[in-house]
PDB file of C-alpha atoms and ligand atoms in Angstrom:
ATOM      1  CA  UNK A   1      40.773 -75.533 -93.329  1.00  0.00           C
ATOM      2  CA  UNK A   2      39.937 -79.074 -92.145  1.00  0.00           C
ATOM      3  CA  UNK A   3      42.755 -80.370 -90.287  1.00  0.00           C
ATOM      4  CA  UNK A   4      43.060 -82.346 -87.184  1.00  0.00           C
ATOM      5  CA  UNK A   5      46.778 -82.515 -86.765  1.00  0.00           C
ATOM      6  CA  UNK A   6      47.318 -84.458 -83.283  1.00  0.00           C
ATOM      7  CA  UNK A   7      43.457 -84.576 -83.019  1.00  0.00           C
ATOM      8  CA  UNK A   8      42.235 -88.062 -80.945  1.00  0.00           C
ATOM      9  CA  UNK A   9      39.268 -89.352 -82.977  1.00  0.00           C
ATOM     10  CA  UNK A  10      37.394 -92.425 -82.800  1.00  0.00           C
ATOM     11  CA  UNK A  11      35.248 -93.704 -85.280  1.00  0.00           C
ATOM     12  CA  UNK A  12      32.546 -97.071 -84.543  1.00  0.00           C
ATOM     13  CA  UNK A  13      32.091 -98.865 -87.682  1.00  0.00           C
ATOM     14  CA  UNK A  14      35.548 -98.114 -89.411  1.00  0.00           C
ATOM     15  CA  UNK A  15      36.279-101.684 -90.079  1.00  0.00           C
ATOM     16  CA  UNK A  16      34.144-100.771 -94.109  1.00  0.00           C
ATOM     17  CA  UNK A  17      31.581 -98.686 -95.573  1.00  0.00           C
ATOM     18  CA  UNK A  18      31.338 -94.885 -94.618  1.00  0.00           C
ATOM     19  CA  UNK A  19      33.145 -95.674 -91.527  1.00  0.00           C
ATOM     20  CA  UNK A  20      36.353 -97.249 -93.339  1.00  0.00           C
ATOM     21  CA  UNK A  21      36.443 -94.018 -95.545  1.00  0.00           C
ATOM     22  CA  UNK A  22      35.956 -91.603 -92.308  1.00  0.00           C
ATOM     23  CA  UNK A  23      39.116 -92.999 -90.878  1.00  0.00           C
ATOM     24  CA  UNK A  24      41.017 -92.677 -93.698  1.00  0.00           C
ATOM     25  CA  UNK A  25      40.236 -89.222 -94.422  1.00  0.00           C
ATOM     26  CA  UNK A  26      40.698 -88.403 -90.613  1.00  0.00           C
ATOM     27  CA  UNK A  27      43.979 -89.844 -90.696  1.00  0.00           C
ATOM     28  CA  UNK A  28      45.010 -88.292 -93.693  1.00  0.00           C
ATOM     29  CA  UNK A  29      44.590 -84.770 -92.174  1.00  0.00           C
ATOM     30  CA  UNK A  30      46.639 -85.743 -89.696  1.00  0.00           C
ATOM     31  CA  UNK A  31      44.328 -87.012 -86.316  1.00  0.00           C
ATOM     32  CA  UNK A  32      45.369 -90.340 -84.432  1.00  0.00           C
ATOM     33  CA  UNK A  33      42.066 -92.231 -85.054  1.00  0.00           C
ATOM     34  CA  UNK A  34      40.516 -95.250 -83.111  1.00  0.00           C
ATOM     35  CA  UNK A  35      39.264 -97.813 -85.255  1.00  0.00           C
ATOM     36  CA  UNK A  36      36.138 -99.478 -83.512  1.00  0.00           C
ATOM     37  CA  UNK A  37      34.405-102.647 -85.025  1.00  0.00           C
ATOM     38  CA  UNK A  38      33.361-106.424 -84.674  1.00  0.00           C
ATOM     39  CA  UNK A  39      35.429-107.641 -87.729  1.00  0.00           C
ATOM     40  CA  UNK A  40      39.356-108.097 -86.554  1.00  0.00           C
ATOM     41  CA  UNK A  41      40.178-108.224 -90.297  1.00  0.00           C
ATOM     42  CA  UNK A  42      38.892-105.043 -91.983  1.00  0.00           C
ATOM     43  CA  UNK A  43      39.784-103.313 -88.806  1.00  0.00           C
ATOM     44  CA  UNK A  44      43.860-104.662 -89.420  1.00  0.00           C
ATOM     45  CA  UNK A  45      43.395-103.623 -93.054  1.00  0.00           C
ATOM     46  CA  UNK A  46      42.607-100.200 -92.027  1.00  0.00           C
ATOM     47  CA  UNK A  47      45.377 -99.482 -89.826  1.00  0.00           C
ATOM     48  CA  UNK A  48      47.529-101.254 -92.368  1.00  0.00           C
ATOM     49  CA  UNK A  49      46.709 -98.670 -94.987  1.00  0.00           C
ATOM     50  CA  UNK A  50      46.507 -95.705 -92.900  1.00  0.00           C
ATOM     51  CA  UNK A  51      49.919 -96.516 -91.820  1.00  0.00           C
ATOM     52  CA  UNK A  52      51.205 -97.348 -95.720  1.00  0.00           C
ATOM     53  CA  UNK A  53      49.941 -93.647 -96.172  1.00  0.00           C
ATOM     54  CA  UNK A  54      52.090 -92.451 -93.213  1.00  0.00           C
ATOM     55  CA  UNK A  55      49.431 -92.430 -90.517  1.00  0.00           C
ATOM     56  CA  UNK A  56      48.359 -93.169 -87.266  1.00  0.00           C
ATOM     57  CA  UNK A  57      45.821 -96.112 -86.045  1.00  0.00           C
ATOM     58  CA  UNK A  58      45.168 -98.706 -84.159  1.00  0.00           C
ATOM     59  CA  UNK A  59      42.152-100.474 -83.732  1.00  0.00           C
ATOM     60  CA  UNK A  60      39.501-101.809 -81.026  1.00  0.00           C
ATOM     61  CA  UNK A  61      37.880-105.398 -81.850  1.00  0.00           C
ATOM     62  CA  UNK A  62      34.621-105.659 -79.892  1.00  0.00           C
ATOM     63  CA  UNK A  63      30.650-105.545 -80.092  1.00  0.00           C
ATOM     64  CA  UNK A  64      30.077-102.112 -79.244  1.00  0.00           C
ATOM     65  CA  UNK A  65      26.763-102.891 -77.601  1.00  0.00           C
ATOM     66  CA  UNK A  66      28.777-104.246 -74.697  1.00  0.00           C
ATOM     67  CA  UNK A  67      29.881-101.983 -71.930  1.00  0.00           C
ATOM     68  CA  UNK A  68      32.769-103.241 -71.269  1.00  0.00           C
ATOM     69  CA  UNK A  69      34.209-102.657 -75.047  1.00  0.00           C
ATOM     70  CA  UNK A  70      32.781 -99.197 -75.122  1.00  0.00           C
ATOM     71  CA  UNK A  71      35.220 -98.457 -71.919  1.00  0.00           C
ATOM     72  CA  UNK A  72      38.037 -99.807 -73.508  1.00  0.00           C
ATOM     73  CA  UNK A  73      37.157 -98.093 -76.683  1.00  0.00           C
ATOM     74  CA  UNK A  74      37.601 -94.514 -75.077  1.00  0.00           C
ATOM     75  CA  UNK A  75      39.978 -95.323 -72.331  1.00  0.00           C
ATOM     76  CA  UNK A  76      42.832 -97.061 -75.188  1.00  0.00           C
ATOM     77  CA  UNK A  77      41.554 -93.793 -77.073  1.00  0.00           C
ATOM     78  CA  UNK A  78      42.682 -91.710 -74.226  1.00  0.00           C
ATOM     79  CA  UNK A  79      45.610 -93.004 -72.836  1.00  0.00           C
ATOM     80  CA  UNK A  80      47.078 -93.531 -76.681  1.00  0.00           C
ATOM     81  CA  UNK A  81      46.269 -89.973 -77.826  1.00  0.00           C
ATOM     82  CA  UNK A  82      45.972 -88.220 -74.871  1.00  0.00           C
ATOM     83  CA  UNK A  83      43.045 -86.414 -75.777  1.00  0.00           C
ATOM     84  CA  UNK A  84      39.338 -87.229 -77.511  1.00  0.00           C
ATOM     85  CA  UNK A  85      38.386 -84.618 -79.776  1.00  0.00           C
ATOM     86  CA  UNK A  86      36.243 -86.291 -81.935  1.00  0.00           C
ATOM     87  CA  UNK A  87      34.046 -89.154 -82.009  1.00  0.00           C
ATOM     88  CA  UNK A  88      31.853 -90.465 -84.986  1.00  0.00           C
ATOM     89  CA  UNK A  89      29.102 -92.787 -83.713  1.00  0.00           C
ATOM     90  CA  UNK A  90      28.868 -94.424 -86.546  1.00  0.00           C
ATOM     91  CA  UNK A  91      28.647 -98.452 -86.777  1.00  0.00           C
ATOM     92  CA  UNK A  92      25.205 -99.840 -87.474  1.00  0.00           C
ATOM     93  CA  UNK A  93      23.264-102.406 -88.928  1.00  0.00           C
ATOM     94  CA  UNK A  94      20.163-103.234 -91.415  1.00  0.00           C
ATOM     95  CA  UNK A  95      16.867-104.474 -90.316  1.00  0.00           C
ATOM     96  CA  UNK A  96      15.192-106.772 -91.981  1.00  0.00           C
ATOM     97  CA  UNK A  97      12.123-104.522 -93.838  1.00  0.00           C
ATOM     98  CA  UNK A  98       9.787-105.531 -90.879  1.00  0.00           C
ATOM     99  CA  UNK A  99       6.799-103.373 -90.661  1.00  0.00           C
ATOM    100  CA  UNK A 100       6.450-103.541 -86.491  1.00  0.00           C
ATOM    101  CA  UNK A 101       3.635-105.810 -86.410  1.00  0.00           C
ATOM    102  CA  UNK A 102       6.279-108.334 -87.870  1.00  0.00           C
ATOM    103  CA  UNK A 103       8.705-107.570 -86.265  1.00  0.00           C
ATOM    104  CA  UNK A 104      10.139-109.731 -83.619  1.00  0.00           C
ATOM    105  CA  UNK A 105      11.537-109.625 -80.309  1.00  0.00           C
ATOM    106  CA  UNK A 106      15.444-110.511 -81.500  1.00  0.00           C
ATOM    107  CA  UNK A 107      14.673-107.873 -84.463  1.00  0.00           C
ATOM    108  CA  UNK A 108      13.954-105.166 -82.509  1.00  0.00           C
ATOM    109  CA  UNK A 109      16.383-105.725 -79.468  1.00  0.00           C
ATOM    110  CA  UNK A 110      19.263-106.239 -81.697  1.00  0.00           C
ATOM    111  CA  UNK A 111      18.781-103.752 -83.860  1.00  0.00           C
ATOM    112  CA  UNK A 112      18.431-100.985 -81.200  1.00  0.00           C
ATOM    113  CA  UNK A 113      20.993-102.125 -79.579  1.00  0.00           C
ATOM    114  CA  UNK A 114      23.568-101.806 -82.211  1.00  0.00           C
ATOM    115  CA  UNK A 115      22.211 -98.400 -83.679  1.00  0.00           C
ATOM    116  CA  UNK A 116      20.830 -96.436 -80.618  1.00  0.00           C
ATOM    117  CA  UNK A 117      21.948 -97.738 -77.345  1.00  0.00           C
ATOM    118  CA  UNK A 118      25.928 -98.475 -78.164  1.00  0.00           C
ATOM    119  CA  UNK A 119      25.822 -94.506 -79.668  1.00  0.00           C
ATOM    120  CA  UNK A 120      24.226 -93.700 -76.316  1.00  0.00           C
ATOM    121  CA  UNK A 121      26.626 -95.792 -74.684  1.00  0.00           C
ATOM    122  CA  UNK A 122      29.923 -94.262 -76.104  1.00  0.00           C
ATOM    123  CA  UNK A 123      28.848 -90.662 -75.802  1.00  0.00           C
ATOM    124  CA  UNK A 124      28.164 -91.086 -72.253  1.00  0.00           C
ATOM    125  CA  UNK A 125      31.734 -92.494 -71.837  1.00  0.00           C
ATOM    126  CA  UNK A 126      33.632 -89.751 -74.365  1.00  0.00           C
ATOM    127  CA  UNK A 127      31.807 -86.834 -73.177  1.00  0.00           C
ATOM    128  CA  UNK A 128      33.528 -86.713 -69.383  1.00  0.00           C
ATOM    129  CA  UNK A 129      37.047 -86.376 -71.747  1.00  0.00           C
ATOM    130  CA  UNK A 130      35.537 -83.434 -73.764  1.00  0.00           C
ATOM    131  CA  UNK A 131      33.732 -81.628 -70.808  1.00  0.00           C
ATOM    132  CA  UNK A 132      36.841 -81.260 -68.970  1.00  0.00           C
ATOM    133  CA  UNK A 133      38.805 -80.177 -72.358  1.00  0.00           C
ATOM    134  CA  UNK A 134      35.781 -77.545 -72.813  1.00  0.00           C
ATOM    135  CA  UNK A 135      36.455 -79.344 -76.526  1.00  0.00           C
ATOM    136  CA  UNK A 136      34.499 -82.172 -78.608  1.00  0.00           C
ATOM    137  CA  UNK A 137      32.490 -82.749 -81.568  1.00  0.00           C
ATOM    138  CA  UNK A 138      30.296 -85.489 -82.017  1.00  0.00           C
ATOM    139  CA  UNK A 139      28.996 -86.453 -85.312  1.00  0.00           C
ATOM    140  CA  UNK A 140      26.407 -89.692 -85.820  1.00  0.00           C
ATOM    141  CA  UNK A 141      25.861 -91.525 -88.699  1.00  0.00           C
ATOM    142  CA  UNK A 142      21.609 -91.600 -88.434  1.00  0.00           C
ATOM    143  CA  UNK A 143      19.983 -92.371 -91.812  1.00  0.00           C
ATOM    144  CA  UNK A 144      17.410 -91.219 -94.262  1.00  0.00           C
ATOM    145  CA  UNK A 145      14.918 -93.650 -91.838  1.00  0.00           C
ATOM    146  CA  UNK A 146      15.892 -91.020 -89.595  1.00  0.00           C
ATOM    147  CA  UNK A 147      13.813 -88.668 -91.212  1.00  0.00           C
ATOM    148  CA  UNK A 148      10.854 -90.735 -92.836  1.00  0.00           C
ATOM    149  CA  UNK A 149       8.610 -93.777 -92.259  1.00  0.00           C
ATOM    150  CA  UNK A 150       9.551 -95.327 -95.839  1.00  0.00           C
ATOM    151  CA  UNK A 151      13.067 -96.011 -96.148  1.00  0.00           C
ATOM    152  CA  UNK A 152      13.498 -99.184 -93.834  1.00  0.00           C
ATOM    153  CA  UNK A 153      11.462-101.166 -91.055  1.00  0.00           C
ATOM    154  CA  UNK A 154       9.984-100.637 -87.992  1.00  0.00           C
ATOM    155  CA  UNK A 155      13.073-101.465 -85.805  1.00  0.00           C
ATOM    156  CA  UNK A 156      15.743 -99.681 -87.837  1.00  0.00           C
ATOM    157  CA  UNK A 157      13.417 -96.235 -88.180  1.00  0.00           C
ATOM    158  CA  UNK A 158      12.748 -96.133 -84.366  1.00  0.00           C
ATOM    159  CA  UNK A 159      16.433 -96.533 -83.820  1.00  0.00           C
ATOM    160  CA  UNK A 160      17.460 -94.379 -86.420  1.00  0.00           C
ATOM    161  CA  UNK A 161      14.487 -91.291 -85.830  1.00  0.00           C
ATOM    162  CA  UNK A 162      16.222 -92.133 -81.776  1.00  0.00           C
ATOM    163  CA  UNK A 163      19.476 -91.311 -82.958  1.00  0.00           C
ATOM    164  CA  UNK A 164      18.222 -87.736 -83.942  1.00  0.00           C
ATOM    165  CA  UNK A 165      16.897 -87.508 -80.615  1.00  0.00           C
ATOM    166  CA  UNK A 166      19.836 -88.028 -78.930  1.00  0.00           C
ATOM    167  CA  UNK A 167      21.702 -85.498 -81.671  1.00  0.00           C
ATOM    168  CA  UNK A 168      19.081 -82.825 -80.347  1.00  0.00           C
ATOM    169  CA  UNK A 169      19.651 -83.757 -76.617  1.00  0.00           C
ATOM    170  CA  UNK A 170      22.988 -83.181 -76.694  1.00  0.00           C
ATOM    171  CA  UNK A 171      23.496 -80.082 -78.385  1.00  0.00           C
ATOM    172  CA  UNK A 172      20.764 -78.429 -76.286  1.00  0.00           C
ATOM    173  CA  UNK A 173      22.291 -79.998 -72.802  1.00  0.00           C
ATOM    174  CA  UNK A 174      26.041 -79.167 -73.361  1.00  0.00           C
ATOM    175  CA  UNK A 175      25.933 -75.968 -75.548  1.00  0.00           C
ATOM    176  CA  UNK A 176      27.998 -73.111 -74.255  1.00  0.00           C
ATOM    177  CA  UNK A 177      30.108 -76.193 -72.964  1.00  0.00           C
ATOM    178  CA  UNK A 178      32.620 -76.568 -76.127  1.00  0.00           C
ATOM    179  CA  UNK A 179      30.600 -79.746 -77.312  1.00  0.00           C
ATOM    180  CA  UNK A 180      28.385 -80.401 -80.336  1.00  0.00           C
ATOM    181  CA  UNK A 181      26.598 -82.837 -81.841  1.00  0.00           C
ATOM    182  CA  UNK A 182      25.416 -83.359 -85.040  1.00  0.00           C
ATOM    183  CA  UNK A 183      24.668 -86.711 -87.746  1.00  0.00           C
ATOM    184  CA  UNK A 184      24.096 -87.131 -90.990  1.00  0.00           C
ATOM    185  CA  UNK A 185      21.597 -89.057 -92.827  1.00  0.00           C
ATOM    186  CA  UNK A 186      22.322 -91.003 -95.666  1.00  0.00           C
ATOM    187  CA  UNK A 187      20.523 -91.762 -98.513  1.00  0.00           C
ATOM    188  CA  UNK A 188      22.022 -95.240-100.565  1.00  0.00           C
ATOM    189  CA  UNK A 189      24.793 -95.566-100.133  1.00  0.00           C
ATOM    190  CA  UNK A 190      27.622 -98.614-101.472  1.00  0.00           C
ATOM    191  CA  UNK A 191      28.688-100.673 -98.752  1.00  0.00           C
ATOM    192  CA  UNK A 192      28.847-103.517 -97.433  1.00  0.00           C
ATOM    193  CA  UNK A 193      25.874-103.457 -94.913  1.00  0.00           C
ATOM    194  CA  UNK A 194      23.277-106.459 -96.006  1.00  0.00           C
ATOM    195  CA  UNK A 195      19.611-105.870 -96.421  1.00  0.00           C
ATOM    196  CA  UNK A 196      18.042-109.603 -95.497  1.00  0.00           C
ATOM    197  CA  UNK A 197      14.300-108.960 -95.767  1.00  0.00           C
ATOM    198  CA  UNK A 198      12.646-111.432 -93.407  1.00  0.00           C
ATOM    199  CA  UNK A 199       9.663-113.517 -94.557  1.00  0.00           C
ATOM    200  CA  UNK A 200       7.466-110.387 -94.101  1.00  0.00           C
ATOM    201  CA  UNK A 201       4.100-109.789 -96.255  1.00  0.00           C
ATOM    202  CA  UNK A 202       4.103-105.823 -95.589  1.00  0.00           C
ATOM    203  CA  UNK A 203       7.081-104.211 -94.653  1.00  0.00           C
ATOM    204  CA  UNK A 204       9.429-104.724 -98.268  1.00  0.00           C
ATOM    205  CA  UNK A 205       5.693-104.984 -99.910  1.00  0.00           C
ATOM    206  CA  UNK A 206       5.326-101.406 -98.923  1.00  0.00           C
ATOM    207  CA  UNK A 207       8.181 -99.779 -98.500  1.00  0.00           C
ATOM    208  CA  UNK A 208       9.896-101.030-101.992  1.00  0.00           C
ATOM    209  CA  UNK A 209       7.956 -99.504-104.454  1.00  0.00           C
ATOM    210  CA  UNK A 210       8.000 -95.925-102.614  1.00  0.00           C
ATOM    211  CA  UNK A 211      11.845 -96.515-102.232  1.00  0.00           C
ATOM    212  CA  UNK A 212      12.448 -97.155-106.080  1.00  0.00           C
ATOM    213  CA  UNK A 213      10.161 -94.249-106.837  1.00  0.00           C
ATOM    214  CA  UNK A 214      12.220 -91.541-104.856  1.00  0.00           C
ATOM    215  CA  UNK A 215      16.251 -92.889-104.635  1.00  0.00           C
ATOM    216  CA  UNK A 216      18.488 -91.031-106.526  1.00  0.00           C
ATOM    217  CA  UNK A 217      21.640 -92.346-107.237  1.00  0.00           C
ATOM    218  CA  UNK A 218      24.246 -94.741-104.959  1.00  0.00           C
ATOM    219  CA  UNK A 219      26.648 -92.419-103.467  1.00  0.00           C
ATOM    220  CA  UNK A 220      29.959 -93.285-102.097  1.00  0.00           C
ATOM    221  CA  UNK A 221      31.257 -94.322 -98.842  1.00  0.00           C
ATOM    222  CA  UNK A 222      33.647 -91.108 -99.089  1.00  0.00           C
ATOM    223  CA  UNK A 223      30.938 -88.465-100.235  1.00  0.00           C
ATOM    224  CA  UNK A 224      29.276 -89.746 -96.600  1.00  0.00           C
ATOM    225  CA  UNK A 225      32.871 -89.268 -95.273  1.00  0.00           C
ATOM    226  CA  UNK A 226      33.282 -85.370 -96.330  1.00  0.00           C
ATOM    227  CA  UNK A 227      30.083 -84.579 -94.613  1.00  0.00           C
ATOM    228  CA  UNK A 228      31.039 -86.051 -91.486  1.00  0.00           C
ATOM    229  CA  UNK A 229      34.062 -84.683 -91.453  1.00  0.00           C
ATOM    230  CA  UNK A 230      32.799 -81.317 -91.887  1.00  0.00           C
ATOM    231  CA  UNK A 231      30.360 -81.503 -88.885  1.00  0.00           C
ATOM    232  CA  UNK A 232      33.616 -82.778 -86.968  1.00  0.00           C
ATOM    233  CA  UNK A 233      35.753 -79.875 -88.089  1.00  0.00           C
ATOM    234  CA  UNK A 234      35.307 -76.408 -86.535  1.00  0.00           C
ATOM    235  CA  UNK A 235      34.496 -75.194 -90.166  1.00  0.00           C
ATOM    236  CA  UNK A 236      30.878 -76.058 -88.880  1.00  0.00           C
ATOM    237  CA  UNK A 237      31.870 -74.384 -85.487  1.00  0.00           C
ATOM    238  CA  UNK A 238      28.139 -72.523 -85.612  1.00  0.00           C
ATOM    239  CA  UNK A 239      26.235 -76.473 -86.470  1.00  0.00           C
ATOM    240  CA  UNK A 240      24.700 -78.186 -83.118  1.00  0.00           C
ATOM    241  CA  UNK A 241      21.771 -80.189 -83.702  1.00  0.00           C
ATOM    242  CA  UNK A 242      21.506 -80.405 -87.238  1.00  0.00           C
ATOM    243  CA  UNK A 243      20.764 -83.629 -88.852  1.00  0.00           C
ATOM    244  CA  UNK A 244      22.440 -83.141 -92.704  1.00  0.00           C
ATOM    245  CA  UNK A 245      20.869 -85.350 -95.374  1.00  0.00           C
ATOM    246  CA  UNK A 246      23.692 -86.234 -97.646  1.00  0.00           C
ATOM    247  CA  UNK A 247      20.795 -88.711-100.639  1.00  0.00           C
ATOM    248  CA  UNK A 248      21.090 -86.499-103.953  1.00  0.00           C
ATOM    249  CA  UNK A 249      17.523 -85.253-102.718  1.00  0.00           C
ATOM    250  CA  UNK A 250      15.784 -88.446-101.790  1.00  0.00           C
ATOM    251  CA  UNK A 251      15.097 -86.454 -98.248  1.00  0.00           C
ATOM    252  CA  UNK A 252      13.086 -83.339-100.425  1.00  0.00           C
ATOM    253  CA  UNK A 253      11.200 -85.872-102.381  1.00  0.00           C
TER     254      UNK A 253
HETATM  255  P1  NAD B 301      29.005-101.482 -93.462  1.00  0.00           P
HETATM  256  O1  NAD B 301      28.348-102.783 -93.133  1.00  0.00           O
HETATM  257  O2  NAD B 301      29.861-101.412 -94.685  1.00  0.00           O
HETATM  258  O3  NAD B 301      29.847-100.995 -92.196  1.00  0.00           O
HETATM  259  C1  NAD B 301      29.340-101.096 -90.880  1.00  0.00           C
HETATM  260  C2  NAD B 301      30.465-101.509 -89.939  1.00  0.00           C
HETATM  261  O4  NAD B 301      29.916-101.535 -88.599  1.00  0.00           O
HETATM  262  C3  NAD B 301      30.998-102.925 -90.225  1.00  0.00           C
HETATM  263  O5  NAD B 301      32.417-102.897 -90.321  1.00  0.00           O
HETATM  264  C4  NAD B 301      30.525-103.738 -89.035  1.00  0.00           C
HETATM  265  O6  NAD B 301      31.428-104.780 -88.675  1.00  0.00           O
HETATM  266  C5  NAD B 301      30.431-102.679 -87.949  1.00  0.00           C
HETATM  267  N1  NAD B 301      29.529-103.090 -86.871  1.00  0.00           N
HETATM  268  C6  NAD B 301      28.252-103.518 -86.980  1.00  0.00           C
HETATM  269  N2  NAD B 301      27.767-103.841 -85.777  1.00  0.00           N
HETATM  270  C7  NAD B 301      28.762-103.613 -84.880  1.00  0.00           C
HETATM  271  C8  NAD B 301      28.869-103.774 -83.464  1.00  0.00           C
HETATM  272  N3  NAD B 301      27.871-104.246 -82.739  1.00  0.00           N
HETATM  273  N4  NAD B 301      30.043-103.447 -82.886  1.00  0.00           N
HETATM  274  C9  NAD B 301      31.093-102.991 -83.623  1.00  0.00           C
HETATM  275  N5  NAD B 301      31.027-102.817 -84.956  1.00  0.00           N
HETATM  276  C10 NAD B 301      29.884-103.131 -85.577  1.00  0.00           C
HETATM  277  O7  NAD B 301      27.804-100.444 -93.541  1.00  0.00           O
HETATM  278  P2  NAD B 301      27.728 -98.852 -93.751  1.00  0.00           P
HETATM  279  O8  NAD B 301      26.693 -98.641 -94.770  1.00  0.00           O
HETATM  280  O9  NAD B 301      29.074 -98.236 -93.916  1.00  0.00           O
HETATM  281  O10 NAD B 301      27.092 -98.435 -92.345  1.00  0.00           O
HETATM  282  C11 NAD B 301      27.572 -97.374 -91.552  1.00  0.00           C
HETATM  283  C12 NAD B 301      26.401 -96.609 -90.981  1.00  0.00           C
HETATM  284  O11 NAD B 301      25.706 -95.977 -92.046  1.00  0.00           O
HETATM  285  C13 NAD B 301      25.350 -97.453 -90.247  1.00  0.00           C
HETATM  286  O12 NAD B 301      24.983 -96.798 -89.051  1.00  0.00           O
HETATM  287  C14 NAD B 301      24.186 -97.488 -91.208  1.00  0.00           C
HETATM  288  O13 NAD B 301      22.954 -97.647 -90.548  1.00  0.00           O
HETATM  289  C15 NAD B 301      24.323 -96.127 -91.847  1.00  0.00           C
HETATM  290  N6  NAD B 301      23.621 -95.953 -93.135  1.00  0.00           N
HETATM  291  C16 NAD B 301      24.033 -96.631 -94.242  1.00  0.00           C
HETATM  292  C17 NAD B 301      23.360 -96.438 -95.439  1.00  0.00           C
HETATM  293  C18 NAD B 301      23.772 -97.157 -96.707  1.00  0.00           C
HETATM  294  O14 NAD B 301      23.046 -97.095 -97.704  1.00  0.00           O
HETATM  295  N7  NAD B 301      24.920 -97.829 -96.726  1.00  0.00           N
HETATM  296  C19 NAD B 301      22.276 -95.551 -95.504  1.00  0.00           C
HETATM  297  C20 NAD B 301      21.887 -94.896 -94.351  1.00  0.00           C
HETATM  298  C21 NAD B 301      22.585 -95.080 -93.166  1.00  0.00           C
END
């Protein structure tokens, strides 16, 4: 049901975590995948063992909150695969806890930047590819601070409840045009993303207690995978918009 023979796809973040395993089970249903991420050495190791598994990679090495990498993201994307079906906004990074009175100017421009602008950034530059194919799906990884005020800190929930926003943008602005647009939001998950609470008397004062009270359990970089794959694949052809919790019920707490 889910394959993607031929398919381009690029995924942000598929150097580890949810993004590593996303590539891998792209490639392994057969779609030429673009490996996007800051670290040259996990992204290698993934087009090493996507190619061991008879695959097809190759990887971009850049900060994806830079322009000039998010063009050479989808234009190596392009002229390798000759088409961009998919793309899975999906690298990101922790803040530290901060409730937003303690949260600082580097804080909060970083961590947008990483999580909400480069998304914004690569859509805009994918989505001229997939409006002239009439063709794309575009799947973000947003979060569980995506849908609640206690699961992180100021900066990462505005950038994360932003992502949804641009999710809901999307799918209204370009349906009936062959694109959609839909995330997921993770509960815990095991990666490798760090958590470095800052020096901060509210923020992990509040939020960690309400956190330990409601988490299920960890779940896997590949159970976030499946999901996104799904919203990729047209077996969610009738999905635009939707924002899919994927936290063993930490979301209906
Ligand atoms: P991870 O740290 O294992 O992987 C993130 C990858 O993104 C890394 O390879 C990193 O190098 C890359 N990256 C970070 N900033 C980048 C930049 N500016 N340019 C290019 N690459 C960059 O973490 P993960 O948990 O797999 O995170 C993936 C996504 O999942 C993130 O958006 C994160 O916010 C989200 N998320 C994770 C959890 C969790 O519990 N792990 C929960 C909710 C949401």
């Amino acid at each position: 049901m889910n394959t993607f023979e031929d398919h381009g796809v690029i995924v942000t973040g598929a150097a580890s975590g949810i993004g590593r395993a996303t590539a891998l089970k792209f490639a392994a249903l057969g779609a030429r995948v673009l490996i996007a991420d800051l670290d040259p050495v996990g992204a290698k190791a993934v087009v090493e063992e996507i190619a061991a598994a008879g695959g097809n990679s190759l990887a971009v090495v850049g900060d994806l909150s830079e322009q000039a990498v998010v063009d050479e993201v989808v234009e190596r994307a392009v002229g390798a695969f000759g088409r961009l079906d998919v793309l899975v906004n999906n690298a990101g990074i922790m803040d530290r806890m901060s409730a937003l009175g303690e949260t600082g100017d580097a804080e909060w421009e970083r961590v947008l930047r990483i999580n909400l602008t480069a998304p914004f950034l690569l859509t805009r530059a994918a989505l001229p590819y997939m409006l002239a194919a009439k063709r794309g799906s575009i799947v973000f990884t947003a979060s569980e601070a995506s849908l609640k005020g206690s699961a992180a800190g100021a900066a990462y929930t505005a950038a994360k409840h932003g992502v949804v926003g641009l999710v809901k943008s999307l799918a209204v602005m370009y349906r009936g045009q062959g694109i959609r647009a839909n995330a997921i939001a993770p509960g815990p998950t095991a990666t490798n993303i760090q958590v470095e609470a800052g020096p901060d008397a509210q923020g992990p004062f509040v939020i960690g207690p309400l956190i330990g009270a409601t988490i299920g359990r960890r779940g896997s970089a590949e159970e976030q995978a499946e999901a996104i794959v799904f919203l990729a694949s047209d077996a969610s052809s009738f999905v635009n918009g939707a924002v899919l919790p994927v936290d063993d019920a930490w979301a209906a707490v």
